[in-house]
Structures are given as C-alpha cells and as structure tokens.
C-alpha cells in the first residue's frame, strides 16, 4: 500500500472518528456531571466511572474502544505499518478532538481497540496486562502505564515487523506523556 490521496482521506476520516467524545455523549445522555469539570477533569472512562458510576464508565470505555477497533478492523490494511499509522490518527483525534476544543482523553481505551484490530494476540496480551495490574493494585493509571511500557516489548517479541515495533515506541511515549501526572503521583507515594 502506498501513501496517496486515498490514504490522506483515511487519515482525515480516522481523525474525525477518533474525535468523537464518548465521555461527553454519555454525560449528556445520562445527565451526569461534566467530566471536564469534575474529578481528574479528563473526558475518559476512568473519570466517568469516578464521577458517574460503573455504567457511565463502561459506556464511555466501550465507545472509545469501539472507535479504535471498528475503523481499523473494517479497513483491514495490507500492511500492519500503514494500519498502525492510520490508527495513530484515531489516537490524535481522541486526544485533540475537533468536537471538544482540541482537547480530549488520554487514549488508553481507543489504543486498546486499534491494537486489538491490528493484531488480536498482541491486543489481548496488552489488555490482559492492564487487567492484571488493575486487579492487583486497583489503579487505572498505573495499569495503563505498565501496559504501554510493555507494548513495544510484546510487539518486539511477537512481530517480525521492525516498523511496527518502532511505531509502538512512539505510541507508548505518547500514552506515557498523557499520564505524566499519574507518573508524578506514583513516584511521590
């Protein structure tokens, strides 16, 4: 697959899909507090869970996860490298939403969705790492940090695509930067 007008249009479409702010949709539908003004001020699943309960948190997670999974699964790119590049456009949309004044969530649920669509085995492993850490420590931020530190390692061990590995490093750095406040809090405890 080569980069052309069609690829550019897919990137734009993926950015727009990634921009859909499911936390705000859930907040309006369930008439809860605005996640941008309460809790961690983050429009994501964890904050929705904290301020509005499990149903709001799960609905937000599911929306963010599916907006990562469905487009990549449908696209079914010939190259995992191109698929990952398109997927990162979903992530950029999630973090810098055109529907939310160019701000957004941290990208964990959306990333889980597109990683699972890119490679089912790697996706399941990363999600299981998150789940295992969460079951042990009960801290979503720590679970995200460890699962995305693990992502390039898992890809290196399970994939023969060096570009897939390199892009996963960039992806992990972006997620870790989004969790800088969580990292700072964990280092202070």
mmCIF file of the C-alpha atoms, coordinates in Angstrom:
data_MODEL
# 
_entry.id   MODEL 
# 
loop_
_atom_site.group_PDB 
_atom_site.id 
_atom_site.type_symbol 
_atom_site.label_atom_id 
_atom_site.label_alt_id 
_atom_site.label_comp_id 
_atom_site.label_asym_id 
_atom_site.label_entity_id 
_atom_site.label_seq_id 
_atom_site.pdbx_PDB_ins_code 
_atom_site.Cartn_x 
_atom_site.Cartn_y 
_atom_site.Cartn_z 
_atom_site.occupancy 
_atom_site.B_iso_or_equiv 
_atom_site.pdbx_formal_charge 
_atom_site.auth_seq_id 
_atom_site.auth_comp_id 
_atom_site.auth_asym_id 
_atom_site.auth_atom_id 
_atom_site.pdbx_PDB_model_num 
ATOM 1   C CA . UNK A 1 1   ? 0.000   0.000   0.000  1.00 0.00 ? 1   UNK A CA 1 
ATOM 2   C CA . UNK A 1 2   ? 1.389   3.415   -0.925 1.00 0.00 ? 2   UNK A CA 1 
ATOM 3   C CA . UNK A 1 3   ? 0.579   6.789   0.576  1.00 0.00 ? 3   UNK A CA 1 
ATOM 4   C CA . UNK A 1 4   ? -1.766  8.680   -1.768 1.00 0.00 ? 4   UNK A CA 1 
ATOM 5   C CA . UNK A 1 5   ? -4.950  10.773  -1.736 1.00 0.00 ? 5   UNK A CA 1 
ATOM 6   C CA . UNK A 1 6   ? -6.969  7.794   -0.525 1.00 0.00 ? 6   UNK A CA 1 
ATOM 7   C CA . UNK A 1 7   ? -4.534  7.315   2.388  1.00 0.00 ? 7   UNK A CA 1 
ATOM 8   C CA . UNK A 1 8   ? -4.787  11.007  3.240  1.00 0.00 ? 8   UNK A CA 1 
ATOM 9   C CA . UNK A 1 9   ? -8.589  10.826  3.247  1.00 0.00 ? 9   UNK A CA 1 
ATOM 10  C CA . UNK A 1 10  ? -8.468  7.759   5.505  1.00 0.00 ? 10  UNK A CA 1 
ATOM 11  C CA . UNK A 1 11  ? -6.224  9.656   7.936  1.00 0.00 ? 11  UNK A CA 1 
ATOM 12  C CA . UNK A 1 12  ? -8.688  12.567  7.997  1.00 0.00 ? 12  UNK A CA 1 
ATOM 13  C CA . UNK A 1 13  ? -11.668 10.217  8.423  1.00 0.00 ? 13  UNK A CA 1 
ATOM 14  C CA . UNK A 1 14  ? -9.895  8.359   11.238 1.00 0.00 ? 14  UNK A CA 1 
ATOM 15  C CA . UNK A 1 15  ? -9.049  11.655  12.950 1.00 0.00 ? 15  UNK A CA 1 
ATOM 16  C CA . UNK A 1 16  ? -12.730 12.648  12.818 1.00 0.00 ? 16  UNK A CA 1 
ATOM 17  C CA . UNK A 1 17  ? -13.840 9.257   14.164 1.00 0.00 ? 17  UNK A CA 1 
ATOM 18  C CA . UNK A 1 18  ? -11.233 9.482   16.917 1.00 0.00 ? 18  UNK A CA 1 
ATOM 19  C CA . UNK A 1 19  ? -12.567 12.935  17.805 1.00 0.00 ? 19  UNK A CA 1 
ATOM 20  C CA . UNK A 1 20  ? -15.990 11.588  18.829 1.00 0.00 ? 20  UNK A CA 1 
ATOM 21  C CA . UNK A 1 21  ? -16.083 12.415  22.583 1.00 0.00 ? 21  UNK A CA 1 
ATOM 22  C CA . UNK A 1 22  ? -17.925 9.438   24.040 1.00 0.00 ? 22  UNK A CA 1 
ATOM 23  C CA . UNK A 1 23  ? -17.469 10.692  27.612 1.00 0.00 ? 23  UNK A CA 1 
ATOM 24  C CA . UNK A 1 24  ? -19.395 13.834  26.697 1.00 0.00 ? 24  UNK A CA 1 
ATOM 25  C CA . UNK A 1 25  ? -22.047 11.859  24.828 1.00 0.00 ? 25  UNK A CA 1 
ATOM 26  C CA . UNK A 1 26  ? -22.523 9.569   27.835 1.00 0.00 ? 26  UNK A CA 1 
ATOM 27  C CA . UNK A 1 27  ? -22.548 12.582  30.155 1.00 0.00 ? 27  UNK A CA 1 
ATOM 28  C CA . UNK A 1 28  ? -25.358 14.202  28.167 1.00 0.00 ? 28  UNK A CA 1 
ATOM 29  C CA . UNK A 1 29  ? -27.383 11.009  27.739 1.00 0.00 ? 29  UNK A CA 1 
ATOM 30  C CA . UNK A 1 30  ? -27.114 10.077  31.412 1.00 0.00 ? 30  UNK A CA 1 
ATOM 31  C CA . UNK A 1 31  ? -27.322 13.695  32.625 1.00 0.00 ? 31  UNK A CA 1 
ATOM 32  C CA . UNK A 1 32  ? -24.250 13.343  34.829 1.00 0.00 ? 32  UNK A CA 1 
ATOM 33  C CA . UNK A 1 33  ? -21.589 15.840  35.851 1.00 0.00 ? 33  UNK A CA 1 
ATOM 34  C CA . UNK A 1 34  ? -19.322 17.100  33.069 1.00 0.00 ? 34  UNK A CA 1 
ATOM 35  C CA . UNK A 1 35  ? -16.068 15.072  33.254 1.00 0.00 ? 35  UNK A CA 1 
ATOM 36  C CA . UNK A 1 36  ? -14.105 18.146  32.104 1.00 0.00 ? 36  UNK A CA 1 
ATOM 37  C CA . UNK A 1 37  ? -15.164 19.962  35.278 1.00 0.00 ? 37  UNK A CA 1 
ATOM 38  C CA . UNK A 1 38  ? -15.108 17.185  37.895 1.00 0.00 ? 38  UNK A CA 1 
ATOM 39  C CA . UNK A 1 39  ? -12.729 14.516  39.162 1.00 0.00 ? 39  UNK A CA 1 
ATOM 40  C CA . UNK A 1 40  ? -9.500  14.460  37.152 1.00 0.00 ? 40  UNK A CA 1 
ATOM 41  C CA . UNK A 1 41  ? -11.064 16.813  34.561 1.00 0.00 ? 41  UNK A CA 1 
ATOM 42  C CA . UNK A 1 42  ? -10.358 14.165  31.931 1.00 0.00 ? 42  UNK A CA 1 
ATOM 43  C CA . UNK A 1 43  ? -13.109 13.116  29.483 1.00 0.00 ? 43  UNK A CA 1 
ATOM 44  C CA . UNK A 1 44  ? -12.301 9.426   29.733 1.00 0.00 ? 44  UNK A CA 1 
ATOM 45  C CA . UNK A 1 45  ? -13.734 6.188   31.039 1.00 0.00 ? 45  UNK A CA 1 
ATOM 46  C CA . UNK A 1 46  ? -11.944 6.209   34.395 1.00 0.00 ? 46  UNK A CA 1 
ATOM 47  C CA . UNK A 1 47  ? -13.084 9.704   35.275 1.00 0.00 ? 47  UNK A CA 1 
ATOM 48  C CA . UNK A 1 48  ? -16.627 8.956   34.105 1.00 0.00 ? 48  UNK A CA 1 
ATOM 49  C CA . UNK A 1 49  ? -16.586 5.901   36.373 1.00 0.00 ? 49  UNK A CA 1 
ATOM 50  C CA . UNK A 1 50  ? -15.464 8.060   39.303 1.00 0.00 ? 50  UNK A CA 1 
ATOM 51  C CA . UNK A 1 51  ? -17.980 10.851  38.850 1.00 0.00 ? 51  UNK A CA 1 
ATOM 52  C CA . UNK A 1 52  ? -20.994 8.996   37.434 1.00 0.00 ? 52  UNK A CA 1 
ATOM 53  C CA . UNK A 1 53  ? -20.613 5.318   38.328 1.00 0.00 ? 53  UNK A CA 1 
ATOM 54  C CA . UNK A 1 54  ? -19.853 1.987   36.646 1.00 0.00 ? 54  UNK A CA 1 
ATOM 55  C CA . UNK A 1 55  ? -22.461 2.223   33.872 1.00 0.00 ? 55  UNK A CA 1 
ATOM 56  C CA . UNK A 1 56  ? -21.180 5.613   32.689 1.00 0.00 ? 56  UNK A CA 1 
ATOM 57  C CA . UNK A 1 57  ? -17.583 4.400   32.913 1.00 0.00 ? 57  UNK A CA 1 
ATOM 58  C CA . UNK A 1 58  ? -18.272 1.214   30.962 1.00 0.00 ? 58  UNK A CA 1 
ATOM 59  C CA . UNK A 1 59  ? -20.318 3.014   28.306 1.00 0.00 ? 59  UNK A CA 1 
ATOM 60  C CA . UNK A 1 60  ? -17.512 5.544   27.823 1.00 0.00 ? 60  UNK A CA 1 
ATOM 61  C CA . UNK A 1 61  ? -14.892 2.788   27.664 1.00 0.00 ? 61  UNK A CA 1 
ATOM 62  C CA . UNK A 1 62  ? -16.932 0.814   25.141 1.00 0.00 ? 62  UNK A CA 1 
ATOM 63  C CA . UNK A 1 63  ? -17.478 3.854   22.898 1.00 0.00 ? 63  UNK A CA 1 
ATOM 64  C CA . UNK A 1 64  ? -13.796 4.827   22.983 1.00 0.00 ? 64  UNK A CA 1 
ATOM 65  C CA . UNK A 1 65  ? -12.685 1.214   22.482 1.00 0.00 ? 65  UNK A CA 1 
ATOM 66  C CA . UNK A 1 66  ? -15.000 0.638   19.515 1.00 0.00 ? 66  UNK A CA 1 
ATOM 67  C CA . UNK A 1 67  ? -13.994 3.867   17.779 1.00 0.00 ? 67  UNK A CA 1 
ATOM 68  C CA . UNK A 1 68  ? -10.470 2.435   17.833 1.00 0.00 ? 68  UNK A CA 1 
ATOM 69  C CA . UNK A 1 69  ? -11.381 -1.108  16.887 1.00 0.00 ? 69  UNK A CA 1 
ATOM 70  C CA . UNK A 1 70  ? -14.089 -0.823  14.202 1.00 0.00 ? 70  UNK A CA 1 
ATOM 71  C CA . UNK A 1 71  ? -12.367 1.512   11.674 1.00 0.00 ? 71  UNK A CA 1 
ATOM 72  C CA . UNK A 1 72  ? -9.104  -0.455  11.718 1.00 0.00 ? 72  UNK A CA 1 
ATOM 73  C CA . UNK A 1 73  ? -10.895 -3.800  11.599 1.00 0.00 ? 73  UNK A CA 1 
ATOM 74  C CA . UNK A 1 74  ? -13.003 -2.661  8.615  1.00 0.00 ? 74  UNK A CA 1 
ATOM 75  C CA . UNK A 1 75  ? -10.026 -1.116  6.825  1.00 0.00 ? 75  UNK A CA 1 
ATOM 76  C CA . UNK A 1 76  ? -8.035  -4.327  7.144  1.00 0.00 ? 76  UNK A CA 1 
ATOM 77  C CA . UNK A 1 77  ? -4.844  -2.737  5.762  1.00 0.00 ? 77  UNK A CA 1 
ATOM 78  C CA . UNK A 1 78  ? -2.419  -4.846  3.724  1.00 0.00 ? 78  UNK A CA 1 
ATOM 79  C CA . UNK A 1 79  ? 0.449   -3.516  5.812  1.00 0.00 ? 79  UNK A CA 1 
ATOM 80  C CA . UNK A 1 80  ? 0.462   -3.525  9.598  1.00 0.00 ? 80  UNK A CA 1 
ATOM 81  C CA . UNK A 1 81  ? 2.732   -0.450  9.427  1.00 0.00 ? 81  UNK A CA 1 
ATOM 82  C CA . UNK A 1 82  ? 0.150   1.551   7.453  1.00 0.00 ? 82  UNK A CA 1 
ATOM 83  C CA . UNK A 1 83  ? -2.581  0.218   9.706  1.00 0.00 ? 83  UNK A CA 1 
ATOM 84  C CA . UNK A 1 84  ? -0.706  1.484   12.748 1.00 0.00 ? 84  UNK A CA 1 
ATOM 85  C CA . UNK A 1 85  ? -0.133  4.908   11.137 1.00 0.00 ? 85  UNK A CA 1 
ATOM 86  C CA . UNK A 1 86  ? -3.865  5.175   10.376 1.00 0.00 ? 86  UNK A CA 1 
ATOM 87  C CA . UNK A 1 87  ? -4.595  4.054   13.937 1.00 0.00 ? 87  UNK A CA 1 
ATOM 88  C CA . UNK A 1 88  ? -2.458  6.823   15.377 1.00 0.00 ? 88  UNK A CA 1 
ATOM 89  C CA . UNK A 1 89  ? -4.715  9.263   13.535 1.00 0.00 ? 89  UNK A CA 1 
ATOM 90  C CA . UNK A 1 90  ? -7.589  7.883   15.647 1.00 0.00 ? 90  UNK A CA 1 
ATOM 91  C CA . UNK A 1 91  ? -5.475  8.495   18.746 1.00 0.00 ? 91  UNK A CA 1 
ATOM 92  C CA . UNK A 1 92  ? -4.672  12.083  17.729 1.00 0.00 ? 92  UNK A CA 1 
ATOM 93  C CA . UNK A 1 93  ? -8.389  12.690  17.168 1.00 0.00 ? 93  UNK A CA 1 
ATOM 94  C CA . UNK A 1 94  ? -9.168  11.283  20.609 1.00 0.00 ? 94  UNK A CA 1 
ATOM 95  C CA . UNK A 1 95  ? -6.576  13.485  22.319 1.00 0.00 ? 95  UNK A CA 1 
ATOM 96  C CA . UNK A 1 96  ? -7.260  16.627  20.249 1.00 0.00 ? 96  UNK A CA 1 
ATOM 97  C CA . UNK A 1 97  ? -10.951 16.356  19.458 1.00 0.00 ? 97  UNK A CA 1 
ATOM 98  C CA . UNK A 1 98  ? -12.448 18.825  16.995 1.00 0.00 ? 98  UNK A CA 1 
ATOM 99  C CA . UNK A 1 99  ? -15.696 18.383  18.934 1.00 0.00 ? 99  UNK A CA 1 
ATOM 100 C CA . UNK A 1 100 ? -14.089 19.328  22.276 1.00 0.00 ? 100 UNK A CA 1 
ATOM 101 C CA . UNK A 1 101 ? -11.972 22.429  21.587 1.00 0.00 ? 101 UNK A CA 1 
ATOM 102 C CA . UNK A 1 102 ? -8.951  20.321  20.569 1.00 0.00 ? 102 UNK A CA 1 
ATOM 103 C CA . UNK A 1 103 ? -8.713  18.550  23.900 1.00 0.00 ? 103 UNK A CA 1 
ATOM 104 C CA . UNK A 1 104 ? -9.627  15.022  24.883 1.00 0.00 ? 104 UNK A CA 1 
ATOM 105 C CA . UNK A 1 105 ? -8.789  11.883  26.780 1.00 0.00 ? 105 UNK A CA 1 
ATOM 106 C CA . UNK A 1 106 ? -5.571  10.006  27.412 1.00 0.00 ? 106 UNK A CA 1 
ATOM 107 C CA . UNK A 1 107 ? -6.143  7.425   24.677 1.00 0.00 ? 107 UNK A CA 1 
ATOM 108 C CA . UNK A 1 108 ? -5.972  4.110   26.516 1.00 0.00 ? 108 UNK A CA 1 
ATOM 109 C CA . UNK A 1 109 ? -9.347  2.616   25.517 1.00 0.00 ? 109 UNK A CA 1 
ATOM 110 C CA . UNK A 1 110 ? -9.031  3.822   21.903 1.00 0.00 ? 110 UNK A CA 1 
ATOM 111 C CA . UNK A 1 111 ? -5.492  2.391   21.756 1.00 0.00 ? 111 UNK A CA 1 
ATOM 112 C CA . UNK A 1 112 ? -6.679  -0.948  23.116 1.00 0.00 ? 112 UNK A CA 1 
ATOM 113 C CA . UNK A 1 113 ? -9.296  -1.025  20.366 1.00 0.00 ? 113 UNK A CA 1 
ATOM 114 C CA . UNK A 1 114 ? -6.956  -0.421  17.465 1.00 0.00 ? 114 UNK A CA 1 
ATOM 115 C CA . UNK A 1 115 ? -4.149  -2.606  18.825 1.00 0.00 ? 115 UNK A CA 1 
ATOM 116 C CA . UNK A 1 116 ? -6.637  -5.480  19.081 1.00 0.00 ? 116 UNK A CA 1 
ATOM 117 C CA . UNK A 1 117 ? -7.764  -4.820  15.495 1.00 0.00 ? 117 UNK A CA 1 
ATOM 118 C CA . UNK A 1 118 ? -4.173  -4.672  14.219 1.00 0.00 ? 118 UNK A CA 1 
ATOM 119 C CA . UNK A 1 119 ? -3.090  -7.892  15.926 1.00 0.00 ? 119 UNK A CA 1 
ATOM 120 C CA . UNK A 1 120 ? -5.548  -9.862  18.039 1.00 0.00 ? 120 UNK A CA 1 
ATOM 121 C CA . UNK A 1 121 ? -2.911  -11.717 20.061 1.00 0.00 ? 121 UNK A CA 1 
ATOM 122 C CA . UNK A 1 122 ? -0.883  -8.613  20.922 1.00 0.00 ? 122 UNK A CA 1 
ATOM 123 C CA . UNK A 1 123 ? -4.094  -6.746  21.720 1.00 0.00 ? 123 UNK A CA 1 
ATOM 124 C CA . UNK A 1 124 ? -5.298  -9.438  24.105 1.00 0.00 ? 124 UNK A CA 1 
ATOM 125 C CA . UNK A 1 125 ? -1.883  -9.571  25.829 1.00 0.00 ? 125 UNK A CA 1 
ATOM 126 C CA . UNK A 1 126 ? -1.778  -5.788  26.384 1.00 0.00 ? 126 UNK A CA 1 
ATOM 127 C CA . UNK A 1 127 ? -5.358  -5.713  27.676 1.00 0.00 ? 127 UNK A CA 1 
ATOM 128 C CA . UNK A 1 128 ? -4.598  -8.654  29.993 1.00 0.00 ? 128 UNK A CA 1 
ATOM 129 C CA . UNK A 1 129 ? -1.522  -6.830  31.342 1.00 0.00 ? 129 UNK A CA 1 
ATOM 130 C CA . UNK A 1 130 ? -3.720  -3.814  32.110 1.00 0.00 ? 130 UNK A CA 1 
ATOM 131 C CA . UNK A 1 131 ? -6.340  -6.035  33.745 1.00 0.00 ? 131 UNK A CA 1 
ATOM 132 C CA . UNK A 1 132 ? -3.805  -7.974  35.831 1.00 0.00 ? 132 UNK A CA 1 
ATOM 133 C CA . UNK A 1 133 ? -2.171  -4.814  37.194 1.00 0.00 ? 133 UNK A CA 1 
ATOM 134 C CA . UNK A 1 134 ? -5.584  -3.298  37.880 1.00 0.00 ? 134 UNK A CA 1 
ATOM 135 C CA . UNK A 1 135 ? -6.749  -6.404  39.765 1.00 0.00 ? 135 UNK A CA 1 
ATOM 136 C CA . UNK A 1 136 ? -3.591  -6.278  41.898 1.00 0.00 ? 136 UNK A CA 1 
ATOM 137 C CA . UNK A 1 137 ? -3.256  -2.529  42.508 1.00 0.00 ? 137 UNK A CA 1 
ATOM 138 C CA . UNK A 1 138 ? -6.726  -1.086  41.683 1.00 0.00 ? 138 UNK A CA 1 
ATOM 139 C CA . UNK A 1 139 ? -5.112  1.943   39.982 1.00 0.00 ? 139 UNK A CA 1 
ATOM 140 C CA . UNK A 1 140 ? -6.161  2.546   36.379 1.00 0.00 ? 140 UNK A CA 1 
ATOM 141 C CA . UNK A 1 141 ? -3.327  4.988   35.650 1.00 0.00 ? 141 UNK A CA 1 
ATOM 142 C CA . UNK A 1 142 ? -0.673  2.539   36.867 1.00 0.00 ? 142 UNK A CA 1 
ATOM 143 C CA . UNK A 1 143 ? -2.280  -0.233  34.809 1.00 0.00 ? 143 UNK A CA 1 
ATOM 144 C CA . UNK A 1 144 ? -2.130  1.960   31.687 1.00 0.00 ? 144 UNK A CA 1 
ATOM 145 C CA . UNK A 1 145 ? 1.482   2.966   32.330 1.00 0.00 ? 145 UNK A CA 1 
ATOM 146 C CA . UNK A 1 146 ? 2.668   -0.624  32.754 1.00 0.00 ? 146 UNK A CA 1 
ATOM 147 C CA . UNK A 1 147 ? 0.658   -1.965  29.803 1.00 0.00 ? 147 UNK A CA 1 
ATOM 148 C CA . UNK A 1 148 ? 2.069   0.702   27.458 1.00 0.00 ? 148 UNK A CA 1 
ATOM 149 C CA . UNK A 1 149 ? 5.622   0.252   28.732 1.00 0.00 ? 149 UNK A CA 1 
ATOM 150 C CA . UNK A 1 150 ? 5.046   -3.422  27.884 1.00 0.00 ? 150 UNK A CA 1 
ATOM 151 C CA . UNK A 1 151 ? 3.617   -2.735  24.401 1.00 0.00 ? 151 UNK A CA 1 
ATOM 152 C CA . UNK A 1 152 ? 6.918   -2.342  22.473 1.00 0.00 ? 152 UNK A CA 1 
ATOM 153 C CA . UNK A 1 153 ? 8.390   -5.333  24.315 1.00 0.00 ? 153 UNK A CA 1 
ATOM 154 C CA . UNK A 1 154 ? 5.413   -7.529  23.398 1.00 0.00 ? 154 UNK A CA 1 
ATOM 155 C CA . UNK A 1 155 ? 5.495   -6.324  19.777 1.00 0.00 ? 155 UNK A CA 1 
ATOM 156 C CA . UNK A 1 156 ? 9.256   -6.923  19.575 1.00 0.00 ? 156 UNK A CA 1 
ATOM 157 C CA . UNK A 1 157 ? 8.786   -10.489 20.828 1.00 0.00 ? 157 UNK A CA 1 
ATOM 158 C CA . UNK A 1 158 ? 5.662   -11.303 18.793 1.00 0.00 ? 158 UNK A CA 1 
ATOM 159 C CA . UNK A 1 159 ? 6.071   -9.483  15.467 1.00 0.00 ? 159 UNK A CA 1 
ATOM 160 C CA . UNK A 1 160 ? 8.661   -9.640  12.723 1.00 0.00 ? 160 UNK A CA 1 
ATOM 161 C CA . UNK A 1 161 ? 7.897   -6.068  11.587 1.00 0.00 ? 161 UNK A CA 1 
ATOM 162 C CA . UNK A 1 162 ? 10.587  -3.665  12.778 1.00 0.00 ? 162 UNK A CA 1 
ATOM 163 C CA . UNK A 1 163 ? 8.455   -0.657  11.756 1.00 0.00 ? 163 UNK A CA 1 
ATOM 164 C CA . UNK A 1 164 ? 5.549   -1.990  13.849 1.00 0.00 ? 164 UNK A CA 1 
ATOM 165 C CA . UNK A 1 165 ? 7.970   -2.098  16.782 1.00 0.00 ? 165 UNK A CA 1 
ATOM 166 C CA . UNK A 1 166 ? 9.298   1.438   16.148 1.00 0.00 ? 166 UNK A CA 1 
ATOM 167 C CA . UNK A 1 167 ? 5.805   2.917   15.834 1.00 0.00 ? 167 UNK A CA 1 
ATOM 168 C CA . UNK A 1 168 ? 4.814   1.155   19.068 1.00 0.00 ? 168 UNK A CA 1 
ATOM 169 C CA . UNK A 1 169 ? 7.633   3.002   20.856 1.00 0.00 ? 169 UNK A CA 1 
ATOM 170 C CA . UNK A 1 170 ? 6.253   6.331   19.621 1.00 0.00 ? 170 UNK A CA 1 
ATOM 171 C CA . UNK A 1 171 ? 2.737   5.234   20.603 1.00 0.00 ? 171 UNK A CA 1 
ATOM 172 C CA . UNK A 1 172 ? 3.857   4.266   24.106 1.00 0.00 ? 172 UNK A CA 1 
ATOM 173 C CA . UNK A 1 173 ? 5.716   7.557   24.583 1.00 0.00 ? 173 UNK A CA 1 
ATOM 174 C CA . UNK A 1 174 ? 2.545   9.480   23.659 1.00 0.00 ? 174 UNK A CA 1 
ATOM 175 C CA . UNK A 1 175 ? 0.459   7.479   26.155 1.00 0.00 ? 175 UNK A CA 1 
ATOM 176 C CA . UNK A 1 176 ? 3.095   7.907   28.881 1.00 0.00 ? 176 UNK A CA 1 
ATOM 177 C CA . UNK A 1 177 ? 3.257   11.674  28.263 1.00 0.00 ? 177 UNK A CA 1 
ATOM 178 C CA . UNK A 1 178 ? -0.529  11.756  28.663 1.00 0.00 ? 178 UNK A CA 1 
ATOM 179 C CA . UNK A 1 179 ? -0.054  10.005  32.003 1.00 0.00 ? 179 UNK A CA 1 
ATOM 180 C CA . UNK A 1 180 ? 2.730   12.303  33.272 1.00 0.00 ? 180 UNK A CA 1 
ATOM 181 C CA . UNK A 1 181 ? 0.607   13.483  36.210 1.00 0.00 ? 181 UNK A CA 1 
ATOM 182 C CA . UNK A 1 182 ? -0.153  9.864   37.137 1.00 0.00 ? 182 UNK A CA 1 
ATOM 183 C CA . UNK A 1 183 ? 3.561   9.020   36.930 1.00 0.00 ? 183 UNK A CA 1 
ATOM 184 C CA . UNK A 1 184 ? 4.415   12.029  39.141 1.00 0.00 ? 184 UNK A CA 1 
ATOM 185 C CA . UNK A 1 185 ? 1.814   10.956  41.741 1.00 0.00 ? 185 UNK A CA 1 
ATOM 186 C CA . UNK A 1 186 ? 3.051   7.357   41.724 1.00 0.00 ? 186 UNK A CA 1 
ATOM 187 C CA . UNK A 1 187 ? 6.657   8.485   42.224 1.00 0.00 ? 187 UNK A CA 1 
ATOM 188 C CA . UNK A 1 188 ? 5.617   10.621  45.223 1.00 0.00 ? 188 UNK A CA 1 
ATOM 189 C CA . UNK A 1 189 ? 3.895   7.741   47.035 1.00 0.00 ? 189 UNK A CA 1 
# 
